[in-house]
mmCIF file with all atom_site columns, C-alpha atoms in Angstrom:
data_model
loop_
_atom_site.group_PDB
_atom_site.id
_atom_site.type_symbol
_atom_site.label_atom_id
_atom_site.label_alt_id
_atom_site.label_comp_id
_atom_site.label_asym_id
_atom_site.label_entity_id
_atom_site.label_seq_id
_atom_site.pdbx_PDB_ins_code
_atom_site.Cartn_x
_atom_site.Cartn_y
_atom_site.Cartn_z
_atom_site.occupancy
_atom_site.B_iso_or_equiv
_atom_site.pdbx_formal_charge
_atom_site.auth_seq_id
_atom_site.auth_comp_id
_atom_site.auth_asym_id
_atom_site.auth_atom_id
_atom_site.pdbx_PDB_model_num
ATOM 1   C CA . LYS A 1 1   ? 5.442   -9.813  2.137   1.00 47.00 ? 43  LYS A CA 1
ATOM 2   C CA . ILE A 1 2   ? 2.495   -10.927 4.084   1.00 50.00 ? 44  ILE A CA 1
ATOM 3   C CA . LYS A 1 3   ? 2.086   -14.035 6.265   1.00 50.00 ? 45  LYS A CA 1
ATOM 4   C CA . ARG A 1 4   ? -1.037  -15.468 7.987   1.00 50.00 ? 46  ARG A CA 1
ATOM 5   C CA . ALA A 1 5   ? -0.870  -17.097 11.475  1.00 46.00 ? 47  ALA A CA 1
ATOM 6   C CA . TRP A 1 6   ? -3.533  -17.858 13.491  1.00 46.00 ? 48  TRP A CA 1
ATOM 7   C CA . GLY A 1 7   ? -6.031  -15.858 11.550  1.00 52.00 ? 49  GLY A CA 1
ATOM 8   C CA . LYS A 1 8   ? -3.862  -12.679 11.714  1.00 56.00 ? 50  LYS A CA 1
ATOM 9   C CA . LEU A 1 9   ? -1.841  -10.799 8.912   1.00 62.00 ? 51  LEU A CA 1
ATOM 10  C CA . TYR A 1 10  ? 1.766   -10.103 9.787   1.00 61.00 ? 52  TYR A CA 1
ATOM 11  C CA . PRO A 1 11  ? 3.257   -7.606  6.861   1.00 66.00 ? 53  PRO A CA 1
ATOM 12  C CA . ARG A 1 12  ? 6.807   -6.949  6.461   1.00 62.00 ? 54  ARG A CA 1
ATOM 13  C CA . TRP A 1 13  ? 7.039   -3.229  7.015   1.00 60.00 ? 55  TRP A CA 1
ATOM 14  C CA . VAL A 1 14  ? 9.327   -0.971  4.518   1.00 60.00 ? 56  VAL A CA 1
ATOM 15  C CA . PRO A 1 15  ? 10.401  2.141   6.302   1.00 59.00 ? 57  PRO A CA 1
ATOM 16  C CA . VAL A 1 16  ? 10.666  3.978   2.765   1.00 69.00 ? 58  VAL A CA 1
ATOM 17  C CA . SER A 1 17  ? 7.561   3.462   1.403   1.00 86.00 ? 59  SER A CA 1
ATOM 18  C CA . ARG A 1 18  ? 5.966   6.626   -0.370  1.00 91.00 ? 60  ARG A CA 1
ATOM 19  C CA . TYR A 1 19  ? 2.968   6.902   1.838   1.00 94.00 ? 61  TYR A CA 1
ATOM 20  C CA . GLY A 1 20  ? 4.107   5.715   5.198   1.00 92.00 ? 62  GLY A CA 1
ATOM 21  C CA . GLN A 1 21  ? 4.529   2.283   6.800   1.00 91.00 ? 63  GLN A CA 1
ATOM 22  C CA . GLY A 1 22  ? 1.233   0.692   5.915   1.00 91.00 ? 64  GLY A CA 1
ATOM 23  C CA . ILE A 1 23  ? -0.108  -2.213  3.741   1.00 91.00 ? 65  ILE A CA 1
ATOM 24  C CA . TYR A 1 24  ? -0.683  -0.989  0.072   1.00 91.00 ? 66  TYR A CA 1
ATOM 25  C CA . PHE A 1 25  ? -3.571  -2.072  -2.272  1.00 93.00 ? 67  PHE A CA 1
ATOM 26  C CA . THR A 1 26  ? -4.583  -0.830  -5.704  1.00 93.00 ? 68  THR A CA 1
ATOM 27  C CA . ASP A 1 27  ? -8.076  -1.810  -7.677  1.00 93.00 ? 69  ASP A CA 1
ATOM 28  C CA . GLN A 1 28  ? -5.779  -1.990  -10.878 1.00 92.00 ? 70  GLN A CA 1
ATOM 29  C CA . SER A 1 29  ? -3.917  -5.272  -11.740 1.00 91.00 ? 71  SER A CA 1
ATOM 30  C CA . CYS A 1 30  ? -0.906  -3.655  -13.633 1.00 90.00 ? 72  CYS A CA 1
ATOM 31  C CA . LYS A 1 31  ? 0.036   -1.748  -10.256 1.00 89.00 ? 73  LYS A CA 1
ATOM 32  C CA . ALA A 1 32  ? -0.668  -4.841  -8.064  1.00 89.00 ? 74  ALA A CA 1
ATOM 33  C CA . HIS A 1 33  ? 1.890   -6.637  -10.245 1.00 90.00 ? 75  HIS A CA 1
ATOM 34  C CA . GLN A 1 34  ? 4.421   -3.870  -9.524  1.00 85.00 ? 76  GLN A CA 1
ATOM 35  C CA . TYR A 1 35  ? 4.008   -4.807  -5.828  1.00 78.00 ? 77  TYR A CA 1
ATOM 36  C CA . SER A 1 36  ? 4.373   -8.709  -6.714  1.00 77.00 ? 78  SER A CA 1
ATOM 37  C CA . ASP A 1 37  ? 7.064   -8.308  -9.420  1.00 66.00 ? 79  ASP A CA 1
ATOM 38  C CA . GLN A 1 38  ? 9.956   -8.158  -6.882  1.00 69.00 ? 80  GLN A CA 1
ATOM 39  C CA . GLU A 1 39  ? 9.379   -11.868 -5.786  1.00 71.00 ? 81  GLU A CA 1
ATOM 40  C CA . PHE A 1 40  ? 8.510   -14.849 -7.977  1.00 79.00 ? 82  PHE A CA 1
ATOM 41  C CA . VAL A 1 41  ? 8.860   -18.543 -8.470  1.00 80.00 ? 83  VAL A CA 1
ATOM 42  C CA . LEU A 1 42  ? 11.122  -19.474 -11.079 1.00 84.00 ? 84  LEU A CA 1
ATOM 43  C CA . GLN A 1 43  ? 9.574   -22.548 -13.178 1.00 86.00 ? 85  GLN A CA 1
ATOM 44  C CA . GLU A 1 44  ? 11.574  -25.270 -14.869 1.00 87.00 ? 86  GLU A CA 1
ATOM 45  C CA . ASP A 1 45  ? 10.711  -23.682 -18.339 1.00 89.00 ? 87  ASP A CA 1
ATOM 46  C CA . GLY A 1 46  ? 12.594  -20.492 -17.043 1.00 85.00 ? 88  GLY A CA 1
ATOM 47  C CA . SER A 1 47  ? 9.114   -18.712 -16.795 1.00 87.00 ? 89  SER A CA 1
ATOM 48  C CA . LYS A 1 48  ? 8.240   -16.744 -13.705 1.00 88.00 ? 90  LYS A CA 1
ATOM 49  C CA . LEU A 1 49  ? 5.269   -17.384 -11.486 1.00 89.00 ? 91  LEU A CA 1
ATOM 50  C CA . TYR A 1 50  ? 3.741   -14.511 -9.484  1.00 90.00 ? 92  TYR A CA 1
ATOM 51  C CA . CYS A 1 51  ? 1.565   -14.222 -6.655  1.00 87.00 ? 93  CYS A CA 1
ATOM 52  C CA . MET A 1 52  ? -1.151  -11.511 -5.907  1.00 88.00 ? 94  MET A CA 1
ATOM 53  C CA . LEU A 1 53  ? -3.570  -11.425 -3.160  1.00 87.00 ? 95  LEU A CA 1
ATOM 54  C CA . TYR A 1 54  ? -7.134  -10.228 -3.787  1.00 90.00 ? 96  TYR A CA 1
ATOM 55  C CA . CYS A 1 55  ? -8.210  -8.777  -0.650  1.00 91.00 ? 97  CYS A CA 1
ATOM 56  C CA . ARG A 1 56  ? -11.305 -7.068  1.058   1.00 92.00 ? 98  ARG A CA 1
ATOM 57  C CA . VAL A 1 57  ? -9.901  -3.858  2.617   1.00 94.00 ? 99  VAL A CA 1
ATOM 58  C CA . SER A 1 58  ? -11.908 -1.507  5.128   1.00 96.00 ? 100 SER A CA 1
ATOM 59  C CA . THR A 1 59  ? -10.711 1.866   4.718   1.00 96.00 ? 101 THR A CA 1
ATOM 60  C CA . LYS A 1 60  ? -12.977 3.090   7.629   1.00 95.00 ? 102 LYS A CA 1
ATOM 61  C CA . ASN A 1 61  ? -12.054 6.766   7.991   1.00 97.00 ? 103 ASN A CA 1
ATOM 62  C CA . SER A 1 62  ? -9.931  7.592   5.144   1.00 97.00 ? 104 SER A CA 1
ATOM 63  C CA . LEU A 1 63  ? -8.005  10.756  4.202   1.00 97.00 ? 105 LEU A CA 1
ATOM 64  C CA . ASP A 1 64  ? -8.137  11.446  0.370   1.00 95.00 ? 106 ASP A CA 1
ATOM 65  C CA . PHE A 1 65  ? -4.613  12.361  -0.462  1.00 93.00 ? 107 PHE A CA 1
ATOM 66  C CA . LYS A 1 66  ? -3.687  14.118  -3.546  1.00 90.00 ? 108 LYS A CA 1
ATOM 67  C CA . VAL A 1 67  ? -0.053  14.201  -4.840  1.00 89.00 ? 109 VAL A CA 1
ATOM 68  C CA . THR A 1 68  ? 1.377   17.458  -5.835  1.00 88.00 ? 110 THR A CA 1
ATOM 69  C CA . ASP A 1 69  ? 5.081   18.657  -6.655  1.00 88.00 ? 111 ASP A CA 1
ATOM 70  C CA . ASP A 1 70  ? 5.528   20.130  -3.116  1.00 89.00 ? 112 ASP A CA 1
ATOM 71  C CA . VAL A 1 71  ? 4.502   16.506  -1.603  1.00 87.00 ? 113 VAL A CA 1
ATOM 72  C CA . ARG A 1 72  ? 6.902   14.835  -4.044  1.00 88.00 ? 114 ARG A CA 1
ATOM 73  C CA . GLN A 1 73  ? 9.710   17.288  -3.417  1.00 91.00 ? 115 GLN A CA 1
ATOM 74  C CA . THR A 1 74  ? 9.418   16.794  0.446   1.00 90.00 ? 116 THR A CA 1
ATOM 75  C CA . GLY A 1 75  ? 9.521   13.168  0.198   1.00 91.00 ? 117 GLY A CA 1
ATOM 76  C CA . TYR A 1 76  ? 5.810   12.260  0.159   1.00 93.00 ? 118 TYR A CA 1
ATOM 77  C CA . LEU A 1 77  ? 4.810   10.554  3.394   1.00 94.00 ? 119 LEU A CA 1
ATOM 78  C CA . GLN A 1 78  ? 7.970   8.516   3.924   1.00 92.00 ? 120 GLN A CA 1
ATOM 79  C CA . GLY A 1 79  ? 8.467   7.178   7.409   1.00 91.00 ? 121 GLY A CA 1
ATOM 80  C CA . MET A 1 80  ? 4.894   7.916   8.423   1.00 94.00 ? 122 MET A CA 1
ATOM 81  C CA . LYS A 1 81  ? 3.640   5.337   11.077  1.00 92.00 ? 123 LYS A CA 1
ATOM 82  C CA . LYS A 1 82  ? -0.071  6.305   10.970  1.00 95.00 ? 124 LYS A CA 1
ATOM 83  C CA . PRO A 1 83  ? -2.070  9.277   9.563   1.00 96.00 ? 125 PRO A CA 1
ATOM 84  C CA . LYS A 1 84  ? -2.740  11.261  12.657  1.00 96.00 ? 126 LYS A CA 1
ATOM 85  C CA . PRO A 1 85  ? -1.524  14.426  13.936  1.00 96.00 ? 127 PRO A CA 1
ATOM 86  C CA . SER A 1 86  ? 0.721   12.905  16.707  1.00 96.00 ? 128 SER A CA 1
ATOM 87  C CA . ASP A 1 87  ? 2.689   11.379  14.061  1.00 97.00 ? 129 ASP A CA 1
ATOM 88  C CA . LYS A 1 88  ? 5.916   13.226  13.419  1.00 96.00 ? 130 LYS A CA 1
ATOM 89  C CA . VAL A 1 89  ? 5.900   12.926  9.678   1.00 95.00 ? 131 VAL A CA 1
ATOM 90  C CA . PHE A 1 90  ? 2.175   13.562  9.306   1.00 95.00 ? 132 PHE A CA 1
ATOM 91  C CA . ARG A 1 91  ? 2.455   16.685  11.389  1.00 95.00 ? 133 ARG A CA 1
ATOM 92  C CA . GLN A 1 92  ? 5.348   18.016  9.207   1.00 94.00 ? 134 GLN A CA 1
ATOM 93  C CA . ARG A 1 93  ? 3.748   17.294  5.894   1.00 93.00 ? 135 ARG A CA 1
ATOM 94  C CA . LEU A 1 94  ? 0.147   18.056  6.555   1.00 93.00 ? 136 LEU A CA 1
ATOM 95  C CA . PRO A 1 95  ? 0.196   20.514  9.522   1.00 94.00 ? 137 PRO A CA 1
ATOM 96  C CA . GLU A 1 96  ? -3.336  21.890  8.510   1.00 94.00 ? 138 GLU A CA 1
ATOM 97  C CA . VAL A 1 97  ? -4.919  18.353  9.197   1.00 95.00 ? 139 VAL A CA 1
ATOM 98  C CA . GLN A 1 98  ? -6.007  17.975  12.693  1.00 95.00 ? 140 GLN A CA 1
ATOM 99  C CA . GLN A 1 99  ? -7.962  14.705  12.619  1.00 96.00 ? 141 GLN A CA 1
ATOM 100 C CA . ALA A 1 100 ? -6.759  11.096  12.739  1.00 97.00 ? 142 ALA A CA 1
ATOM 101 C CA . PHE A 1 101 ? -7.390  8.732   9.780   1.00 98.00 ? 143 PHE A CA 1
ATOM 102 C CA . ASP A 1 102 ? -7.170  4.858   9.454   1.00 97.00 ? 144 ASP A CA 1
ATOM 103 C CA . SER A 1 103 ? -6.158  4.895   5.838   1.00 97.00 ? 145 SER A CA 1
ATOM 104 C CA . LEU A 1 104 ? -5.207  6.955   2.939   1.00 96.00 ? 146 LEU A CA 1
ATOM 105 C CA . VAL A 1 105 ? -6.834  6.867   -0.493  1.00 96.00 ? 147 VAL A CA 1
ATOM 106 C CA . VAL A 1 106 ? -4.273  8.208   -2.869  1.00 93.00 ? 148 VAL A CA 1
ATOM 107 C CA . ALA A 1 107 ? -5.858  9.751   -5.887  1.00 89.00 ? 149 ALA A CA 1
ATOM 108 C CA . PRO A 1 108 ? -4.547  9.330   -9.515  1.00 89.00 ? 150 PRO A CA 1
ATOM 109 C CA . CYS A 1 109 ? -3.349  12.629  -11.107 1.00 83.00 ? 151 CYS A CA 1
ATOM 110 C CA . GLN A 1 110 ? -1.730  13.424  -14.608 1.00 69.00 ? 152 GLN A CA 1
ATOM 111 C CA . THR A 1 111 ? 1.876   12.842  -13.975 1.00 75.00 ? 153 THR A CA 1
ATOM 112 C CA . LEU A 1 112 ? 2.758   12.235  -10.337 1.00 79.00 ? 154 LEU A CA 1
ATOM 113 C CA . GLN A 1 113 ? 0.452   9.554   -9.401  1.00 85.00 ? 155 GLN A CA 1
ATOM 114 C CA . ILE A 1 114 ? -0.926  7.324   -12.289 1.00 89.00 ? 156 ILE A CA 1
ATOM 115 C CA . HIS A 1 115 ? -2.749  4.580   -10.192 1.00 92.00 ? 157 HIS A CA 1
ATOM 116 C CA . ARG A 1 116 ? -5.150  4.746   -7.378  1.00 92.00 ? 158 ARG A CA 1
ATOM 117 C CA . GLU A 1 117 ? -3.547  3.409   -4.140  1.00 94.00 ? 159 GLU A CA 1
ATOM 118 C CA . VAL A 1 118 ? -4.959  2.589   -0.739  1.00 96.00 ? 160 VAL A CA 1
ATOM 119 C CA . VAL A 1 119 ? -2.877  2.176   2.348   1.00 95.00 ? 161 VAL A CA 1
ATOM 120 C CA . VAL A 1 120 ? -4.130  0.958   5.658   1.00 95.00 ? 162 VAL A CA 1
ATOM 121 C CA . PHE A 1 121 ? -2.179  0.882   8.877   1.00 93.00 ? 163 PHE A CA 1
ATOM 122 C CA . ASP A 1 122 ? -3.954  -2.031  10.752  1.00 91.00 ? 164 ASP A CA 1
ATOM 123 C CA . THR A 1 123 ? -3.903  -5.477  9.643   1.00 88.00 ? 165 THR A CA 1
ATOM 124 C CA . ASP A 1 124 ? -7.421  -5.929  10.998  1.00 90.00 ? 166 ASP A CA 1
ATOM 125 C CA . GLN A 1 125 ? -8.553  -3.717  8.208   1.00 93.00 ? 167 GLN A CA 1
ATOM 126 C CA . VAL A 1 126 ? -7.680  -6.339  5.567   1.00 91.00 ? 168 VAL A CA 1
ATOM 127 C CA . TYR A 1 127 ? -9.054  -9.876  4.675   1.00 88.00 ? 169 TYR A CA 1
ATOM 128 C CA . PRO A 1 128 ? -7.380  -11.664 1.967   1.00 86.00 ? 170 PRO A CA 1
ATOM 129 C CA . GLU A 1 129 ? -10.033 -13.495 0.036   1.00 86.00 ? 171 GLU A CA 1
ATOM 130 C CA . TYR A 1 130 ? -8.143  -15.150 -2.650  1.00 87.00 ? 172 TYR A CA 1
ATOM 131 C CA . VAL A 1 131 ? -4.437  -16.015 -3.809  1.00 86.00 ? 173 VAL A CA 1
ATOM 132 C CA . VAL A 1 132 ? -3.770  -15.603 -7.404  1.00 89.00 ? 174 VAL A CA 1
ATOM 133 C CA . TRP A 1 133 ? -0.988  -17.155 -9.173  1.00 89.00 ? 175 TRP A CA 1
ATOM 134 C CA . TYR A 1 134 ? -0.308  -15.948 -12.691 1.00 91.00 ? 176 TYR A CA 1
ATOM 135 C CA . LYS A 1 135 ? 2.345   -15.617 -15.445 1.00 89.00 ? 177 LYS A CA 1
ATOM 136 C CA . VAL A 1 136 ? 2.924   -12.733 -17.599 1.00 86.00 ? 178 VAL A CA 1
ATOM 137 C CA . LEU A 1 137 ? 2.913   -13.871 -21.210 1.00 82.00 ? 179 LEU A CA 1
#
């Protein structure tokens, strides 16, 4: 859930998100629908009206992250607050990485990650350009 007040985004952080406590984006509408599928407006005819944000996202310095069996078995990056070595989860799961990043770009792979996802950790990296209301037929 994202609210805008005085020109600033205020996301509701979910601590068990797969790739950390960031704001999640994708360039594929089917994945974006998975994000919006939990909340909808029930119409008088019984149909559901969904909302999707179309945003400009600045990834700045991004970490290209690939999901492996080891990553999956150790809980992905759940609980990570920021992709930097001072973050406990980041340090435990990616000890070889000594650089801080502004975002993650999660690449799709055959079975473990079907869609490309982008995760940013600062609301200043996001500009919501459009609100899209839609129904699934």
